[in-house]
Amino acid sequence: MHRPSRRALLAAAIAVTTSLAAGCSVPAPRRTGPAADPAPGRPVGGGEPGRALLLQVVAHPDDDLYFMNPDSQRLLDAGVPLVSVYVTAGEHTGVNRVDGMPKTAPDRAAYSSARRQGLRQSYAQALGLPLFTPWRRGVLAVGGGRAAERAVLEHGGRRVELVFLDLPMHTPRRYTALTALWEDRGALELPAHRSAGSPVARSGPYDHDGLVETLTGLLRRYRPTVVHTLDPDPDARTGPGAGRPRDSEQPGYSDHEDHTAAARFSWAALVRWVAEEVREGAPVPVFTATAFRGYYNRHWPKNLPPRVLAGKAARLVPYGGDPSWECGNPSGCGDYGVGGERPLTNRKGWVRSTHHRWPGAGPRLVEEPGGLLAAYGVLGLRAVRWRETSAGVWGPPEDLGGGPLAPALGSAVLPDGRVLLLGIRFAALEGHGGPNRREVVLLEQRVPGGPFLAWRGLGTPDTGAERSRRLGAPVAVTAPDGRVRLHVRNAARGVAERVREPDGSWGAWRALPGEAVVQDGLAVSLDAAGQTHLYAAGRESVRHWVDGREAPGALPLSGSTVASAGGGLYFRPPASARLLGPDGADAGLDGFGEVRAARSGALGTVLLGLDVAGRPCVRAGGRLRTRTGGPAAVGAPALHVGARGVTVVGLGPDGRPWSWRP
């Protein structure tokens, strides 16, 4: 049977829902997104020291539990207030049952209500309260005649706030509503869904611009210092059947369409928030942003060790609930298909991994003339530089521009001491069927420790806007001959390289040889002979290139991102806490997540990672040190080995750097 094109489906969806809105006054949609703002020199908000708030935006109830933990839970445990925004009502088909339950008629309002009850149960447990603890529930005006349901719970100085915008998951003809709204070129409106028992009696409809404005308004209201979103640029599926929907994955991509659309709306709102604040004369807002992979998790080796996995899965058990529970909600006590052991036995395995869309987010450290450190990172979607005023004491952030940038920067230091910063820019994020592109951008320092030249675009290794969206986080290294090798994961899920010659000219992009299909989170280092070693975690094994040539020999399988120092490989096997080094030896740094590695003449290889409790720990000179106090780490802390010894620098939830001398 002929399958209509996706664009035809969207056109039909738009026609149907536009007809429902006939007679309403519909504002003309904005046709272009906020322009890029790469010029440096904007004031950056200082914020209140220690003031932190996590705001996460997801498509459905349970996306936060499946894809953003343990990161969210660790911040909540550290006392950071959490606001979770659910864009859709999560009503789907309205069927809430598991095997053995009697069949009942679909009831979308009840199913949506039961999922909210599950969220309240999960977050009550996360705060150390009984599952059925009452929440304060009320109505939050979000502009444009629209209203959201808000539920608040506080305990022991910690606070969770849940905000439900209640967009429907489907148009009247069952097309995915959020995707249609993102692509809409006309005047599509989506009527708000009403969940059973909700305090919101009525809410105005959403069009494209209305949803961006609502999310921007929530950012203004809460002024988060940490933002979590889903993945705006999901991985492609390849092979037979890749173009057909499978297990709720969208045609051609390994994620749900709602996840992708909600993430695009979220990043469009972040871009607009920063642009409007700056335009109105306010400083650049201080926040870090992280996007999390979704259904990607099922397609790659799992990366959470047993203890971390157990804690993550435990958050889903009260969310799933059970039909026998007496929770006080007549519509149901959770999303029953997710209860019990089902998160761990589900063949899709979503709960068994947590992946960042752009690994490597966190400070990049450079020792400046005089011996003090400079740290580079992304704050408010813009590159910034912090400088030590004395050892371990950091000055305010200096805006370097470049925005809007993805959260991970690559860096290299030239032989004369000048710094190169490399980022991924949202070159266009317009919606309405308009451009949606990413590009690699470069910032080059004029003199060591000094100002920078203007931002420069380095293009992408893949032609076409759609393929550009699958760019990975950049990594770079300077070879002894003065060449800088820049590497990114490309649209084919291999690795692309571009080389800067000693005279400052850049060669063309080229794909590295071999049939490698790899994850993002590349690692590069130099060996004693000055050769460049690049490692990437592949589907069957770690892949290895030396000076751009594929290295012979098989390497083990890694479940997570890899690290390298002195040309050697450090990795964790799938679902394992053990970090293994060259020749498979135990490196003595159990934990999870990203690892940093450096070589020291006095200490040998120095390793930095997070233990299974999420605390930074360093292995150096045969000894293990663990940081037991101070602010939590947002993103991966950075490692510097120099004349002062070992220094670890991380970014706290308040957007300020901290230092640790283990």
XYZ file of C-alpha atoms in Angstrom:
662
model
C 0.000 0.000 0.000
C 1.303 3.465 -0.884
C 2.467 5.368 2.198
C 1.849 9.140 2.054
C 4.903 11.335 2.522
C 5.603 12.926 5.887
C 5.100 16.388 4.396
C 1.711 15.307 3.029
C 0.719 13.999 6.453
C 1.712 17.280 8.067
C -0.208 19.263 5.464
C -3.303 17.177 6.147
C -2.855 17.622 9.898
C -2.523 21.359 9.498
C -5.628 21.533 7.335
C -7.709 19.588 9.873
C -6.660 21.502 12.961
C -6.755 24.846 11.199
C -10.371 24.191 10.296
C -11.115 23.588 13.986
C -9.732 27.015 14.790
C -11.815 28.812 12.140
C -13.338 31.956 13.523
C -10.579 32.433 16.101
C -8.121 35.310 15.921
C -4.823 33.622 15.120
C -1.638 35.694 15.244
C 0.615 35.526 12.200
C 3.461 33.106 12.886
C 6.981 34.406 13.202
C 8.837 33.235 10.114
C 12.412 33.438 11.324
C 14.169 32.561 14.539
C 16.390 34.902 16.559
C 19.588 35.742 14.678
C 22.942 34.381 15.777
C 24.831 36.781 18.053
C 28.521 35.884 17.836
C 29.931 39.306 18.771
C 31.699 39.260 22.164
C 31.651 41.771 24.976
C 28.132 41.411 26.391
C 27.793 41.751 30.158
C 27.206 38.371 31.806
C 24.830 38.159 34.748
C 26.636 37.665 38.021
C 23.769 35.871 39.738
C 23.695 35.125 43.433
C 26.541 32.935 44.692
C 25.094 29.535 45.491
C 21.707 30.322 43.943
C 20.811 27.386 41.674
C 17.730 25.962 39.986
C 17.320 23.077 37.549
C 14.607 23.418 34.898
C 13.982 20.427 32.647
C 11.660 20.449 29.627
C 10.366 17.138 28.306
C 7.671 15.920 25.951
C 5.937 13.290 28.117
C 5.598 12.337 31.761
C 8.474 9.860 32.376
C 10.965 11.331 29.820
C 12.829 12.966 32.706
C 12.957 9.690 34.648
C 14.086 7.587 31.691
C 16.581 9.911 30.042
C 17.798 12.665 32.420
C 18.649 10.626 35.468
C 20.946 10.163 37.322
C 22.008 13.750 36.497
C 18.740 15.292 37.720
C 18.600 13.178 40.863
C 22.173 14.093 41.808
C 21.358 17.800 41.614
C 18.148 17.292 43.602
C 20.103 15.368 46.241
C 22.538 18.301 46.412
C 19.642 20.597 47.337
C 19.094 22.206 43.930
C 15.383 23.045 43.407
C 13.891 21.226 40.427
C 11.199 22.441 38.015
C 10.012 19.913 35.451
C 7.923 21.101 32.487
C 5.848 18.528 30.551
C 4.844 19.848 27.127
C 2.235 17.224 26.189
C -0.464 15.703 28.353
C 0.904 12.216 27.645
C -2.611 10.962 26.950
C -1.633 8.796 23.923
C -4.369 6.166 23.329
C -5.893 6.514 26.789
C -5.209 2.848 27.629
C -3.577 2.239 31.023
C -3.257 -1.466 31.738
C -0.872 -4.386 32.071
C -1.344 -8.069 31.300
C -3.922 -9.573 33.624
C -5.984 -6.424 34.026
C -9.511 -6.419 32.600
C -9.885 -4.483 29.379
C -11.430 -1.039 29.756
C -12.485 1.602 27.272
C -9.764 4.124 26.368
C -9.911 7.231 28.542
C -7.309 9.831 27.628
C -8.218 12.208 30.428
C -7.861 9.444 33.017
C -4.617 8.070 31.596
C -3.075 11.546 31.615
C -4.170 11.962 35.238
C -2.738 8.574 36.239
C 0.645 9.466 34.752
C 0.697 12.707 36.771
C -0.085 10.752 39.886
C 2.848 8.501 39.043
C 5.141 11.500 38.741
C 3.979 12.823 42.102
C 4.674 9.409 43.635
C 8.160 9.242 42.098
C 9.227 12.727 43.130
C 7.748 12.337 46.623
C 9.942 9.273 47.071
C 12.930 11.202 45.655
C 12.403 13.793 48.408
C 12.252 11.073 51.071
C 8.478 11.296 51.613
C 5.700 8.670 51.463
C 4.479 7.945 47.942
C 1.015 9.384 48.430
C 2.067 12.629 50.116
C -0.341 15.413 49.052
C 1.039 18.119 46.767
C -0.047 21.755 46.489
C -1.791 21.875 43.130
C -2.974 24.994 41.356
C -3.150 26.953 38.107
C -0.221 28.829 36.570
C -0.976 31.483 33.934
C 1.541 31.133 31.104
C 0.424 33.984 28.820
C -1.814 34.308 25.797
C -4.879 33.124 27.712
C -3.195 29.791 28.386
C -2.964 28.069 31.752
C -0.874 25.192 33.088
C -1.339 22.861 36.014
C 1.332 23.261 38.683
C 2.116 20.894 41.553
C 4.628 21.782 44.302
C 6.194 19.650 47.043
C 8.869 20.658 49.551
C 10.709 18.650 52.175
C 13.913 19.106 54.148
C 14.889 22.269 52.282
C 14.411 20.639 48.878
C 11.697 21.548 46.398
C 10.134 19.987 43.293
C 7.685 21.759 41.014
C 5.851 20.010 38.151
C 4.311 22.112 35.351
C 1.919 20.545 32.804
C 1.291 22.529 29.599
C -1.151 19.913 28.270
C -0.631 20.039 24.534
C -2.208 16.980 22.890
C 0.026 14.206 21.588
C -1.981 13.811 18.382
C -4.029 15.879 15.966
C -7.618 14.709 15.356
C -6.329 12.455 12.557
C -3.691 10.894 14.823
C -0.723 12.739 13.361
C 2.022 13.679 15.820
C 0.897 17.080 17.012
C 4.188 18.618 18.192
C 5.958 17.836 14.912
C 3.072 19.367 12.967
C 3.228 22.442 15.199
C 6.995 22.836 14.700
C 6.777 22.513 10.913
C 3.582 24.567 10.532
C 3.757 27.245 7.825
C 0.191 28.457 8.342
C -1.977 29.075 11.382
C -2.155 25.685 13.069
C -3.550 25.745 16.618
C -3.693 22.859 19.055
C -6.445 22.913 21.678
C -5.188 22.123 25.178
C -5.997 18.685 26.569
C -7.722 18.514 29.968
C -6.548 15.856 32.378
C -9.099 14.350 34.766
C -9.035 16.073 38.133
C -6.832 18.917 36.892
C -7.325 22.292 38.591
C -7.135 23.873 35.105
C -10.732 24.218 33.947
C -9.882 25.795 30.611
C -6.781 26.870 28.697
C -6.315 28.727 25.440
C -4.853 26.902 22.420
C -1.216 26.793 21.321
C 0.232 27.765 17.981
C 3.941 27.550 17.104
C 4.869 30.957 18.415
C 2.625 30.566 21.433
C 4.553 27.495 22.599
C 7.921 29.219 22.124
C 6.594 32.245 24.024
C 5.250 30.055 26.830
C 8.574 28.252 27.276
C 10.454 31.559 27.089
C 8.120 32.959 29.738
C 8.831 30.008 32.018
C 12.566 30.581 31.584
C 12.070 34.226 32.535
C 9.940 33.274 35.519
C 12.229 30.634 37.014
C 15.617 31.900 35.733
C 17.235 28.464 35.853
C 20.975 28.059 36.242
C 20.865 24.523 34.794
C 18.592 23.492 31.910
C 17.928 19.927 30.762
C 16.243 19.199 27.430
C 15.722 16.229 25.165
C 17.711 15.748 21.946
C 16.901 18.270 19.169
C 19.083 16.419 16.636
C 18.586 12.658 17.048
C 20.748 9.955 15.536
C 19.802 8.474 12.197
C 18.662 4.884 11.850
C 20.217 3.011 8.958
C 19.712 -0.302 7.222
C 16.564 -2.092 6.055
C 13.386 -0.526 7.373
C 15.118 2.603 8.682
C 12.605 4.830 6.931
C 9.617 3.190 8.623
C 8.380 3.941 12.152
C 9.459 1.306 14.677
C 8.636 0.992 18.374
C 7.532 4.645 18.571
C 10.670 5.831 16.757
C 10.145 8.353 13.987
C 10.935 7.377 10.381
C 14.702 7.442 9.875
C 15.658 8.512 13.402
C 16.247 6.768 16.702
C 13.879 8.809 18.847
C 10.219 9.666 19.323
C 8.988 12.583 17.196
C 7.597 14.299 20.289
C 11.031 14.202 21.933
C 12.635 15.875 18.933
C 9.957 18.532 18.516
C 9.846 19.352 22.244
C 13.640 19.724 22.231
C 13.560 22.037 19.207
C 10.945 24.209 20.881
C 13.058 24.201 24.067
C 16.236 25.347 22.307
C 14.296 27.934 20.300
C 13.003 29.290 23.630
C 16.521 29.333 25.121
C 17.802 31.262 22.113
C 14.897 33.708 22.328
C 15.296 34.176 26.091
C 18.961 35.146 25.749
C 18.261 37.387 22.737
C 15.414 39.216 24.464
C 17.328 39.709 27.708
C 20.301 41.180 25.859
C 18.089 43.321 23.606
C 16.383 44.795 26.662
C 19.746 45.772 28.145
C 19.993 42.970 30.703
C 23.114 40.815 31.084
C 23.390 37.409 29.425
C 21.527 34.947 31.691
C 23.803 32.583 33.589
C 22.858 28.980 32.839
C 24.278 25.784 31.426
C 22.214 23.613 29.097
C 22.419 19.884 28.491
C 20.483 17.807 25.963
C 19.914 14.111 26.623
C 19.637 11.308 24.097
C 16.344 9.393 24.080
C 15.630 6.144 22.259
C 19.280 6.240 21.156
C 19.916 4.306 24.382
C 18.550 1.053 22.975
C 20.882 0.994 19.968
C 24.273 1.107 21.729
C 26.069 -0.773 24.516
C 24.700 0.157 27.941
C 26.723 2.542 30.048
C 25.271 2.506 33.592
C 26.905 0.198 36.162
C 24.621 -1.882 38.424
C 24.498 0.496 41.412
C 23.733 3.558 39.288
C 21.205 1.618 37.216
C 19.423 0.391 40.353
C 18.996 3.951 41.605
C 17.699 5.150 38.247
C 15.255 2.257 37.821
C 13.988 2.794 41.366
C 12.640 6.198 40.284
C 10.433 4.533 37.655
C 8.831 1.974 39.972
C 6.637 4.486 41.879
C 5.926 6.289 38.614
C 4.548 3.065 37.149
C 2.606 2.397 40.329
C 0.119 -0.464 40.538
C -3.642 -0.820 39.974
C -4.013 -2.245 43.503
C -2.636 0.898 45.170
C -4.955 3.248 47.046
C -3.349 6.536 46.122
C -6.434 8.720 46.307
C -6.595 9.436 42.566
C -9.756 7.918 41.021
C -8.174 7.930 37.547
C -5.281 5.654 38.490
C -2.104 5.328 40.499
C 0.582 5.502 37.849
C 1.506 4.433 34.337
C 0.949 0.726 34.917
C 2.957 -0.473 31.927
C 6.094 0.960 33.563
C 5.639 -0.430 37.092
C 7.447 -3.190 38.964
C 10.418 -4.782 37.199
C 9.273 -3.679 33.746
C 11.836 -0.842 33.328
C 14.613 -3.434 33.715
C 12.974 -6.200 31.700
C 11.814 -4.006 28.806
C 13.624 -5.201 25.676
C 14.227 -1.588 24.595
C 16.580 -0.988 27.514
C 16.080 2.785 27.659
C 16.702 2.924 31.398
C 20.115 1.216 31.161
C 21.991 4.204 29.719
C 22.206 7.960 30.097
C 23.796 9.760 27.146
C 24.463 13.451 26.645
C 23.818 14.730 23.139
C 27.130 16.654 23.179
C 29.636 14.872 25.446
C 32.534 16.866 26.785
C 30.584 19.794 28.207
C 32.513 21.379 31.045
C 35.467 23.728 31.441
C 38.501 23.694 29.148
C 41.649 24.697 31.061
C 44.689 26.578 29.792
C 47.694 27.750 31.792
C 48.299 31.409 30.962
C 51.542 33.395 31.087
C 52.326 33.826 34.757
C 51.105 30.354 35.743
C 47.457 31.084 36.548
C 44.663 29.174 34.819
C 41.965 30.278 32.412
C 38.807 28.196 32.062
C 36.648 28.269 28.939
C 33.063 27.074 28.759
C 29.555 27.785 27.487
C 27.263 29.924 29.646
C 23.985 31.333 28.398
C 24.631 29.625 25.015
C 27.782 31.789 24.625
C 31.477 31.099 25.083
C 32.943 32.618 28.234
C 36.335 32.796 29.907
C 36.971 32.739 33.629
C 40.442 33.638 34.906
C 42.104 32.882 38.188
C 42.925 35.998 40.159
C 45.023 33.793 42.435
C 45.371 30.040 42.668
C 41.856 28.562 43.034
C 40.111 31.954 43.079
C 38.101 32.762 39.957
C 37.107 36.124 38.537
C 33.798 36.862 36.800
C 32.966 35.369 33.390
C 34.060 37.319 30.317
C 31.757 37.021 27.312
C 33.478 35.730 24.173
C 30.293 35.552 22.082
C 29.728 32.900 19.448
C 26.112 32.202 20.334
C 23.970 30.290 20.197
C 26.355 27.417 20.942
C 25.890 23.782 21.918
C 27.311 23.148 25.405
C 30.592 21.378 24.535
C 33.713 23.262 23.405
C 36.836 21.758 21.928
C 40.193 23.463 22.411
C 43.835 23.353 21.368
C 46.890 25.387 22.301
C 49.182 26.481 19.472
C 52.978 26.194 19.817
C 53.192 29.917 20.612
C 50.691 29.548 23.490
C 47.614 30.948 21.742
C 44.283 29.194 22.294
C 41.870 27.866 19.680
C 38.262 27.308 20.778
C 35.960 25.151 18.649
C 32.197 24.913 19.043
C 28.961 23.833 17.404
C 26.669 26.740 16.592
C 22.905 26.601 16.055
C 23.249 28.421 12.733
C 19.467 28.271 12.193
C 16.576 26.981 14.291
C 13.528 28.561 12.749
C 10.639 26.108 12.578
C 7.741 26.904 10.215
C 9.506 24.643 7.699
C 12.469 27.056 7.701
C 16.203 26.370 7.997
C 17.535 24.153 10.780
C 21.343 23.971 10.570
C 24.450 23.449 12.688
C 28.044 24.440 11.917
C 31.530 24.166 13.395
C 32.870 27.547 14.509
C 36.334 28.716 15.534
C 37.638 31.403 17.902
C 41.372 32.102 17.662
C 43.377 34.026 20.241
C 45.423 37.011 19.048
C 48.209 36.707 21.627
C 48.775 34.255 24.498
C 46.538 35.209 27.422
C 44.982 38.044 25.438
C 41.927 38.897 23.327
C 40.578 36.932 20.390
C 39.956 37.427 16.690
C 36.415 37.340 15.316
C 34.489 34.072 15.220
C 34.960 32.130 12.004
C 32.850 29.373 10.488
C 34.539 26.104 9.535
C 31.457 24.616 7.898
C 30.527 20.967 8.316
C 31.855 17.680 6.973
C 28.408 16.905 5.500
C 26.454 18.871 2.926
C 22.844 19.789 3.591
C 21.137 21.273 6.632
C 19.603 17.979 7.753
C 22.949 16.174 7.848
C 24.616 19.129 9.565
C 22.302 18.595 12.555
C 24.050 15.334 13.398
C 27.411 16.969 14.149
C 29.170 15.667 17.231
C 31.159 17.575 19.832
C 34.542 18.813 18.523
C 37.884 17.579 19.877
C 41.287 18.866 18.796
C 44.986 18.473 19.493
C 48.151 20.305 18.410
C 50.905 18.049 17.075
C 54.617 18.838 17.593
C 54.866 20.009 13.960
C 52.322 22.767 14.704
C 49.403 21.169 12.901
C 46.049 21.132 14.676
C 43.855 18.109 14.038
C 40.130 18.777 14.555
C 37.750 15.815 14.778
C 33.961 15.542 14.927
C 31.471 12.695 14.617
C 29.741 13.093 11.255
C 26.274 12.305 9.891
C 27.332 8.794 8.854
C 28.326 8.143 12.503
C 31.967 7.938 11.526
C 34.681 10.512 12.227
C 35.604 13.507 10.076
C 38.855 15.447 10.320
C 39.993 18.916 9.328
C 43.628 19.990 9.726
C 44.990 23.471 10.423
C 48.453 23.970 8.961
C 51.166 25.829 10.894
C 50.569 28.896 8.709
C 46.947 29.082 9.918
C 45.259 27.749 6.771
C 42.705 24.957 7.046
C 42.492 21.962 4.753
C 39.251 20.411 3.548
C 37.055 18.130 5.643
C 37.684 14.435 5.092
C 36.183 11.278 6.546
C 38.683 9.079 8.362
C 39.177 5.695 6.713
C 37.436 2.504 7.753
C 33.870 1.337 8.186
C 33.612 2.684 11.720
C 30.227 3.432 13.252
C 30.962 5.155 16.545
C 29.371 7.029 19.411
C 30.155 10.643 20.165
C 32.660 11.385 22.913
C 35.935 11.117 20.979
C 39.296 11.095 22.781
C 42.600 12.313 21.354
C 46.167 12.493 22.680
C 49.808 12.465 21.579
C 52.265 9.663 22.228
C 55.938 10.108 23.083
C 56.825 10.182 19.379
C 54.358 12.984 18.711
C 51.820 10.846 16.873
C 48.120 11.664 17.234
C 45.952 8.869 18.626
C 42.183 9.178 18.226
C 39.761 6.759 19.905
C 35.985 6.381 19.618
C 33.573 3.859 21.164
C 32.126 1.769 18.342
C 29.215 -0.628 18.149
C 31.405 -3.744 18.296
C 34.705 -2.351 19.600
C 36.668 0.815 20.273
C 38.007 2.276 17.020
C 41.508 3.700 16.780
C 43.297 6.011 14.314
C 46.940 7.140 14.368
C 47.713 10.373 12.521
C 44.447 9.976 10.625
C 45.087 6.359 9.551
C 43.079 3.443 10.897
C 45.200 1.434 13.317
C 45.398 -2.354 12.920
C 44.263 -4.786 15.592
C 41.036 -5.309 17.502
C 40.201 -3.360 20.643
C 37.597 -4.207 23.338
C 34.016 -2.969 23.454
C 33.298 0.136 25.526
C 29.936 1.027 27.016
C 30.651 4.736 27.366
C 32.825 7.550 26.124
C 36.565 6.912 26.178
C 39.647 8.803 27.345
C 43.250 8.911 26.183
C 46.613 10.059 27.533
C 50.049 9.495 26.051
C 48.442 7.639 23.168
C 46.881 5.058 25.490
C 43.194 4.125 25.797
C 40.999 4.226 28.924
C 37.442 2.868 28.809
C 34.696 1.109 30.749
C 33.194 -2.168 29.503
C 29.413 -2.127 28.981
C 27.360 -1.812 32.192
C 30.546 -1.806 34.295
C 31.959 0.598 36.868
C 35.549 -0.564 36.241
C 37.837 1.700 34.260
C 40.356 -0.242 32.191
C 43.579 1.138 30.787
C 46.065 0.089 28.127
C 46.268 -3.695 27.732
C 43.005 -4.014 29.673
C 44.590 -3.398 33.081
C 42.373 -2.114 35.893
C 43.018 1.628 36.145
C 41.719 1.848 39.732
C 39.026 4.464 39.102
C 35.626 2.817 39.465
C 32.599 4.956 38.607
C 30.580 6.050 35.586
C 30.386 8.828 33.026
C 33.141 10.721 31.299
C 36.815 10.399 32.211
C 39.662 12.889 31.771
C 43.287 11.766 31.432
C 46.639 13.572 31.349
C 50.321 12.657 31.499
C 52.703 13.922 34.173
C 56.426 13.296 34.316
C 56.310 12.905 38.092
C 52.948 11.138 38.486
C 52.583 9.173 35.263
C 49.021 9.061 33.965
C 46.556 11.130 35.995
C 42.880 10.166 35.729
C 39.766 12.124 36.705
C 36.213 10.751 36.801
C 33.068 10.446 38.892
C 32.556 7.609 41.333
C 29.217 5.765 41.461
C 27.938 8.389 43.923
C 28.714 11.163 41.413
C 31.690 12.583 43.345
C 34.835 13.682 41.449
C 37.807 11.415 42.121
C 41.415 11.472 40.926
C 43.887 8.604 40.498
C 47.465 9.924 40.481
C 50.780 8.444 41.506
C 49.070 5.217 42.548
C 46.703 6.954 44.981
C 42.964 7.634 44.768
C 41.509 10.877 46.096
C 37.770 11.650 46.311
C 36.206 15.090 46.648
C 33.713 14.882 49.508
C 32.481 18.480 49.859
C 31.724 21.641 47.953
C 29.296 22.313 45.102
C 28.084 19.515 42.869
C 29.631 19.141 39.429
C 27.526 20.095 36.398
C 28.961 18.428 33.321
C 32.383 16.802 33.407
C 35.046 18.498 35.572
C 38.310 19.436 33.869
C 41.819 18.228 34.716
C 45.060 20.209 34.603
C 48.500 18.894 35.449
C 51.194 21.568 35.684
C 53.764 23.186 37.915
C 51.184 23.444 40.738
C 50.485 19.728 40.511
C 47.011 18.379 39.843
C 44.093 20.817 39.651
C 40.465 19.891 39.026
C 38.022 22.609 37.952
C 34.286 22.081 37.688
C 31.223 24.182 37.153
C 28.749 24.356 40.025
C 24.950 24.432 39.698
C 25.113 28.206 40.240
C 27.168 28.640 37.044
C 30.396 29.433 38.917
C 33.662 27.504 38.643
C 35.198 25.732 41.624
C 38.708 24.332 42.094
C 39.966 21.245 43.882
C 43.597 20.352 44.567
C 43.478 16.633 45.391
